[in-house]
XYZ file of C-alpha atoms in Angstrom:
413
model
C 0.000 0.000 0.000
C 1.075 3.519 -0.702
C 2.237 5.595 2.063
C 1.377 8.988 0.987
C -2.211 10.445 0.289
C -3.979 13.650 -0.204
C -6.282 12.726 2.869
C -7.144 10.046 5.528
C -10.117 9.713 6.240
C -11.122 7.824 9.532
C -14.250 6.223 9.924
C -16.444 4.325 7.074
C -19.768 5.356 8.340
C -21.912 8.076 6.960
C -19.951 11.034 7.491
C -16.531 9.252 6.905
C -17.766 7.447 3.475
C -19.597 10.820 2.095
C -16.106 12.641 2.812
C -14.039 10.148 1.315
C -15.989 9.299 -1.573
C -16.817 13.347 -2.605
C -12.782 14.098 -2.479
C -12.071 10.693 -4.334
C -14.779 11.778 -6.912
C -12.739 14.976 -7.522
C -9.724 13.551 -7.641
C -8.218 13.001 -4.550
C -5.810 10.264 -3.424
C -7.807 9.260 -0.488
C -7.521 6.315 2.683
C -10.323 5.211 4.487
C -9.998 2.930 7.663
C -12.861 1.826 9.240
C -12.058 -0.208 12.449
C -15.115 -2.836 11.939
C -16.037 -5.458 9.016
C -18.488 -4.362 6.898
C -21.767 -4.938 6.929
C -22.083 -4.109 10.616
C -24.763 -3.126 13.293
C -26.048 0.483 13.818
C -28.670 2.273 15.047
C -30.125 5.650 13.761
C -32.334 4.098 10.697
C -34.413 7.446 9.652
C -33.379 9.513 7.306
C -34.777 13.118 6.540
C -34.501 14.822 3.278
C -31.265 16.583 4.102
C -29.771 13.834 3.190
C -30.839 13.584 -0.249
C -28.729 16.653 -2.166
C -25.886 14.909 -0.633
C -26.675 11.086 -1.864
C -27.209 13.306 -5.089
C -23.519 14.233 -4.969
C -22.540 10.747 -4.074
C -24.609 9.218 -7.520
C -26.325 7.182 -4.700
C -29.677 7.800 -5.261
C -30.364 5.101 -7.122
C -28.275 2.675 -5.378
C -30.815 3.682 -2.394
C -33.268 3.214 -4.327
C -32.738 -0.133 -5.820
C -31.942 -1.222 -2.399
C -35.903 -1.042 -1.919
C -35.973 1.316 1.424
C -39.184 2.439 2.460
C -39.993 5.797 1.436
C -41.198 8.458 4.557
C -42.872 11.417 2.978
C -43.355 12.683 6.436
C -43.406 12.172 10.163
C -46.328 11.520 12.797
C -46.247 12.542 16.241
C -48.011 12.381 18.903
C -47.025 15.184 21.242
C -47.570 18.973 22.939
C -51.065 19.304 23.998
C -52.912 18.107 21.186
C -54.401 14.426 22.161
C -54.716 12.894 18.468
C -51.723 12.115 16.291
C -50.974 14.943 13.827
C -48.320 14.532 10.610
C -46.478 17.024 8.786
C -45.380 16.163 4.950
C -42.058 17.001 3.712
C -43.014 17.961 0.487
C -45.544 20.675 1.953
C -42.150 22.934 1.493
C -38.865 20.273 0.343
C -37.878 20.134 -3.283
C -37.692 16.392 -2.726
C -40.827 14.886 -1.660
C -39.606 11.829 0.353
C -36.642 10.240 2.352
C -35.824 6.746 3.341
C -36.659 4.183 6.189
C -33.344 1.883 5.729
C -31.831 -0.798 7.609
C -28.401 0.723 8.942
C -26.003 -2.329 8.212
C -27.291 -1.798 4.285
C -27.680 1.177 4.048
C -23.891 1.910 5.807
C -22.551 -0.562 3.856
C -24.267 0.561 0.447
C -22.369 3.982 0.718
C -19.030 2.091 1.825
C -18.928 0.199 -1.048
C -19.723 3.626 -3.181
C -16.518 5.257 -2.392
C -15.119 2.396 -3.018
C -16.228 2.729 -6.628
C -15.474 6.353 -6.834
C -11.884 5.354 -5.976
C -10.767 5.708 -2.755
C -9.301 2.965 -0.931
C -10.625 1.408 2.092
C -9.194 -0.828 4.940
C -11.570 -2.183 6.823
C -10.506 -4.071 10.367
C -8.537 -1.109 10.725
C -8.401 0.488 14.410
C -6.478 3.976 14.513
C -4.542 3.954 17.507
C -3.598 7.564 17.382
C -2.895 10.825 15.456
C 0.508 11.527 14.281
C 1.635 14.950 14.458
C 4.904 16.980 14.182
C 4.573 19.974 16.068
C 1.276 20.985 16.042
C 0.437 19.548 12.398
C -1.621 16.642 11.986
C 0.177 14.693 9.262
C -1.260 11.014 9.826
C -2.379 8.160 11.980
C -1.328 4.424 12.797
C -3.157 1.626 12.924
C -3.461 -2.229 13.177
C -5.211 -4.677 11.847
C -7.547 -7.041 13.440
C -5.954 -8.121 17.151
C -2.620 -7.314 15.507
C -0.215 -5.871 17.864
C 2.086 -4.439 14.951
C 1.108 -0.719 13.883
C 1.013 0.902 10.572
C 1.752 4.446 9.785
C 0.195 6.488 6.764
C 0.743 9.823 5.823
C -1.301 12.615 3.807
C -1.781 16.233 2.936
C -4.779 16.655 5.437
C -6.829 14.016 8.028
C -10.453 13.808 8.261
C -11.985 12.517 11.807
C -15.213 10.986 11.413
C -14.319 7.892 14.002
C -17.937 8.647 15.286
C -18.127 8.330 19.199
C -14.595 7.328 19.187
C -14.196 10.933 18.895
C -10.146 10.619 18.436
C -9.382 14.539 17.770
C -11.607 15.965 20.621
C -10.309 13.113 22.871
C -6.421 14.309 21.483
C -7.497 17.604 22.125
C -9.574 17.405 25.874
C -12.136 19.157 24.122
C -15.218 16.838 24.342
C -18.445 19.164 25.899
C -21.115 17.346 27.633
C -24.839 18.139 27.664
C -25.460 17.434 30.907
C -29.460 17.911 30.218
C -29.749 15.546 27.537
C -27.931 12.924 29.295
C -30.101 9.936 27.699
C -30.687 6.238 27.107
C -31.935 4.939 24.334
C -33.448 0.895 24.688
C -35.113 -0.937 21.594
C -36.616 -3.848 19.518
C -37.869 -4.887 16.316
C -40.973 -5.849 15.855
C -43.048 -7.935 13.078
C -46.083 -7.383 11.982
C -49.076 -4.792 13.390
C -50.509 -2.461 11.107
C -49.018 0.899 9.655
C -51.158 4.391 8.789
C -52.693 4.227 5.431
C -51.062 6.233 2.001
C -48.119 7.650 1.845
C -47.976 8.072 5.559
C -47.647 4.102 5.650
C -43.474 4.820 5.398
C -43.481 7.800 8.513
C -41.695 7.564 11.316
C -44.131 7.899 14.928
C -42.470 9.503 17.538
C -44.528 9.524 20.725
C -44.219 11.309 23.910
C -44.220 9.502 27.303
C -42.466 12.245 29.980
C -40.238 12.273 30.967
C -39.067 10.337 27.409
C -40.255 9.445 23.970
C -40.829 6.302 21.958
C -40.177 5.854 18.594
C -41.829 3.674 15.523
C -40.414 3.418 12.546
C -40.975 1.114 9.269
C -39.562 -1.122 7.127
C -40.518 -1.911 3.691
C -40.138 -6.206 5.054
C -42.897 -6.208 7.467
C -40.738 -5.416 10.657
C -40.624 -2.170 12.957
C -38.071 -0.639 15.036
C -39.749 0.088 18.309
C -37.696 2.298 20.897
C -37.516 4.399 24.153
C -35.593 7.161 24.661
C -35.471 9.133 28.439
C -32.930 10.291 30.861
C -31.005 7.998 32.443
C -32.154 8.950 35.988
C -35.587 8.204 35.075
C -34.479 3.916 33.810
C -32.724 3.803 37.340
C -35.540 4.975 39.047
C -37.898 2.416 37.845
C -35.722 -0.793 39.471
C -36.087 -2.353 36.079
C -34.222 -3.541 33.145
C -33.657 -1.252 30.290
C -35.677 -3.796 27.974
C -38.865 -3.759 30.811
C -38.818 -0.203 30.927
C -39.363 -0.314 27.129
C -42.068 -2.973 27.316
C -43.535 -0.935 29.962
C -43.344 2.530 27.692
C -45.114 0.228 24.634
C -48.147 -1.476 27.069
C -48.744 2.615 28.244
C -48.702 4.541 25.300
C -51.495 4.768 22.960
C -50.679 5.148 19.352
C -47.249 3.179 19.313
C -49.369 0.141 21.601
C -52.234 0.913 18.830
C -49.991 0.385 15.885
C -48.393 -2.653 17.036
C -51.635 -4.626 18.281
C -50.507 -8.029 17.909
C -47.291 -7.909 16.151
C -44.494 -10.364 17.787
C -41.267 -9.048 19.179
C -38.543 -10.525 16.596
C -35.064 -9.541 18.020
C -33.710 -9.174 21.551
C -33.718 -5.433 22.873
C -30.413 -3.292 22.620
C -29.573 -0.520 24.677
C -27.009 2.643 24.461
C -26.335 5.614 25.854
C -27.408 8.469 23.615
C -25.760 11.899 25.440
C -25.399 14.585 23.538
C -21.906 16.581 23.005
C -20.100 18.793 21.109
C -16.500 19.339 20.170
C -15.481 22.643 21.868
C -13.110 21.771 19.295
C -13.260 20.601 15.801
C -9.944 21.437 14.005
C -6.202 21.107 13.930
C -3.709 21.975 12.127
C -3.859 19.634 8.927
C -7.192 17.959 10.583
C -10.971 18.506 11.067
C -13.532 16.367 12.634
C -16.915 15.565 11.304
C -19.884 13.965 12.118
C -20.520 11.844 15.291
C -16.744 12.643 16.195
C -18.090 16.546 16.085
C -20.762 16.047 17.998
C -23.837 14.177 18.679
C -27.620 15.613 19.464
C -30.533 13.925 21.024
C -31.756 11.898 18.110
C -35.596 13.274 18.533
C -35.767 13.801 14.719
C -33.665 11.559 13.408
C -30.978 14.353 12.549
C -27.869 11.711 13.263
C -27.260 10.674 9.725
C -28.310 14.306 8.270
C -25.512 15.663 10.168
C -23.178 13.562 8.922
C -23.348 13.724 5.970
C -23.991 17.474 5.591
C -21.098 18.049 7.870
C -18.564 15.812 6.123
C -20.334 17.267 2.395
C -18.621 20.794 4.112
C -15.982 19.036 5.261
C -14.707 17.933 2.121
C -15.110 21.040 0.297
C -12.973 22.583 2.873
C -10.226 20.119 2.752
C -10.543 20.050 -1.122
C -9.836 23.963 -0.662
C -7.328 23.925 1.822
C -5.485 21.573 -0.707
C -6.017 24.231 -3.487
C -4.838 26.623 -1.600
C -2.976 25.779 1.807
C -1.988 29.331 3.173
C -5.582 29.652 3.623
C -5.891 26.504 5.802
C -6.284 28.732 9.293
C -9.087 30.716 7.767
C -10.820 27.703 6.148
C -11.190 25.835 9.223
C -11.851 28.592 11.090
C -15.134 29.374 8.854
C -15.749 25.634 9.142
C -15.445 25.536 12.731
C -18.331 27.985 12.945
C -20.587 27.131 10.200
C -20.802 23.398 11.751
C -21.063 25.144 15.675
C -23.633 27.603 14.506
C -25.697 25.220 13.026
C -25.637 22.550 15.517
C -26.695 25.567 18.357
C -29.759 25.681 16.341
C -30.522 22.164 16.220
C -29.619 21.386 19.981
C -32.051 24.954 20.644
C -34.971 23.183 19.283
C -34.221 20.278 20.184
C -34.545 21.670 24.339
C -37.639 23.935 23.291
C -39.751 20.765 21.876
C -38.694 18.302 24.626
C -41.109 20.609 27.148
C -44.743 18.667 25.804
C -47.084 20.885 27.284
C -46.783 23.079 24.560
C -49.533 23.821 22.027
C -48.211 22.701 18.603
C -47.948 25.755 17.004
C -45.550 26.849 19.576
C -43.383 24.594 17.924
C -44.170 25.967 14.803
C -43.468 29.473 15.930
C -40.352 28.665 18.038
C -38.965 27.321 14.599
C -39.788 29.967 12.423
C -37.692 32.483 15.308
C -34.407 30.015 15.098
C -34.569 29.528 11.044
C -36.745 32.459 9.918
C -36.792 35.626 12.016
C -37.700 37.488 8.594
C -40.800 35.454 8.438
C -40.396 34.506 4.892
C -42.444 31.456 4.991
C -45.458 30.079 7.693
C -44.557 28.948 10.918
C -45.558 25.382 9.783
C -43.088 25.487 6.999
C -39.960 26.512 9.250
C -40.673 24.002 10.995
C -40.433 20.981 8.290
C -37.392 23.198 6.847
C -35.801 22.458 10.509
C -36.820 19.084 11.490
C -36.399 17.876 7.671
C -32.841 19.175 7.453
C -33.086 21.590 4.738
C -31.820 24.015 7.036
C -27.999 23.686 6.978
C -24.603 25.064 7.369
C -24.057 28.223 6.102
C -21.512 28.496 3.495
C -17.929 28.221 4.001
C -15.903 28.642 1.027
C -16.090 31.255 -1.523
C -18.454 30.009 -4.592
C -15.566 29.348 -7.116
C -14.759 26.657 -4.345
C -18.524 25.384 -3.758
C -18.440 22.850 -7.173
C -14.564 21.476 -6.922
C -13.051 21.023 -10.056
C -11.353 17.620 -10.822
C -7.673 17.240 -10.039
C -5.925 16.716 -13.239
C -4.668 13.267 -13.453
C -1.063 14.585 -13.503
C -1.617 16.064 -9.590
């Protein structure tokens, strides 16, 4: 294996494959290594349309497609003051009328094997044991393979973090912030069978409140469900019960997620994590940026986790592909970086905070959106608010608009 590439990239999820496989697509000599074997595990299976420009850029789309994931036009919920479900559609405002319900082991390893094709190599069974600087310049990482004890070293131009909850620059740097509010965990199951809301509202995810947590329903296009409680981790202790009880006792006490299900069979044994939120006081290096999970990680209430990785490492790559253009502007790139991705997290973790209070009338909600995404009132409250939840709302831009649409490296680079 070469020793020397434009970029390393660690991590093969989401945010790690969409970085990797935009800068291989423009030319860039680029190493991925992902610690596990592919297909593998993972939680965080709906997708919002945010995602969509950026499988776009990826020629994905169709792979998705072909894959057969259920399509979610919308999402029901069943929370605030209102008794009876209500549903919001995405294409009541999104240029793309529908996401995806998709399996996580697939649908991870679908986009792995894409930036495979668009040329950039991938190790998998690779576990980074650390950064390799020189001075205070990021220039690599080593790693091992499977349970070997011998390290490799690799070398490139710039390194990309997106080791998800590994989080191996913030770790490097002591610079991991807790949320000490949204200090969750999240228990669940998959179901088969019950019966799912009629039309195109068949594919929605149901997210129901049950204070001081929520439960969650979503889809898939083979008959089964993914059933799951979220709450603060004071509250599971509390009960004296097993994280997998409290869920069955959530699912017997609610009423639409207990409706939907009626006598559908529990088909997997219940998993549990913890889901607390943080965020990377800091995100960049010299000659290294974090992205994704590694950045940060908020409350997964609307199913944001796989938006913001891939919108964050979409930005991410630009700005390496820039800083590679042009490195004496590497300070100011990742400084504009730095604050796009902050900025635009504050306004998720903001609503996410406002909408977990569910005495609220719902077009609070609506309103409390429109002041965080748009205080000009350019569109109705109700809009904002499937602009935010939906992920259309992103970062702002970070490179000048000559840099926005890279331009192939010429083969001779």
């Amino acid at each position: 294996m070469q020793n020397d590439y434009d970029v390393i990239v660690i991590g093969g999820g989401p945010a790690g494959s969409t970085a990797a496989g935009l800068l291989a697509k423009w030319g860039r000599r680029v190493l991925v290594l992902e610690k596990e074997k592919f297909p593998r595990y993972h939680i965080g299976e709906s997708l919002v349309p945010g995602c969509v420009p950026v499988l776009a850029e990826l020629d994905a789309i169709d792979l998705v497609e072909a894959a057969g994931a259920t399509k979610k036009f919308g999402l029901s919920l069943l929370w605030g003051d209102d008794p009876t479900p209500w549903s919001v559609d995405f294409d009541e405002i999104c240029p793309h009328p529908y996401a995806y319900e998709v399996k996580r082991a697939e649908f991870d390893n679908l986009l792995l094997s894409n930036t495979r094709r668009l040329g950039a190599t991938v190790v998998e069974e690779a576990s980074v044991r650390e950064l390799v600087f020189e001075g205070e310049r990021c220039v690599g990482a080593r790693y091992s393979v499977g349970r070997a004890d011998e390290t490799t070293e690799v070398r490139a131009k710039f390194v990309i973090d997106a080791s998800g909850q590994t989080k191996l620059l913030a770790r490097h740097l002591d610079a991991v912030d807790w949320h000490d509010d949204l200090k969750n965990l999240a228990t669940w199951t998959y179901f088969q069978g019950g019966t799912r809301y009629e039309g195109r509202q068949a594919g929605n995810i149901l997210v129901e409140n049950r204070p001081p947590g929520w439960l969650w329903m979503i889809p898939f296009s083979d008959g089964t469900c993914s059933v799951g409680f979220v709450a603060p981790t004071d509250e599971y202790a509390a009960t004296g019960l097993t994280p997998p009880e409290v869920l069955r006792q959530r699912i017997a006490e609610s009423k639409e997620v207990k409706r939907l299900l009626g006598d559908a069979v529990e088909v997997a044994a219940p998993r549990t994590t913890k889901d607390w939120s943080y965020t990377a006081a800091r995100m960049t290096a010299p000659g290294v940026l974090t992205t994704g999970d590694a950045a940060a990680f908020i409350d997964p209430l609307f199913s944001t986790g796989v938006m913001l990785a891939m919108k964050g490492a979409s930005t991410a790559a630009r700005t390496v592909n820039a800083v590679l253009d042009a490195p004496e502007r590497d300070e100011e790139l990742r400084g504009a970086y730095e604050k796009s991705y902050k900025d635009f997290l504050e306004v998720v973790l903001s609503f996410v905070r406002f909408f977990y209070d569910p005495s609220k009338k719902v077009v609070e909600y609506f309103e409390r959106a429109r002041a965080l995404v748009d205080p000009a009132e350019a569109l109705a409250a109700r809009e904002d608010f499937i602009v935010l939840i939906s992920g259309l709302y992103g970062m702002a831009p970070v490179m000048e608009s000559e840099v926005d649409e890279p331009r192939p490296v010429p083969a001779s680079a």
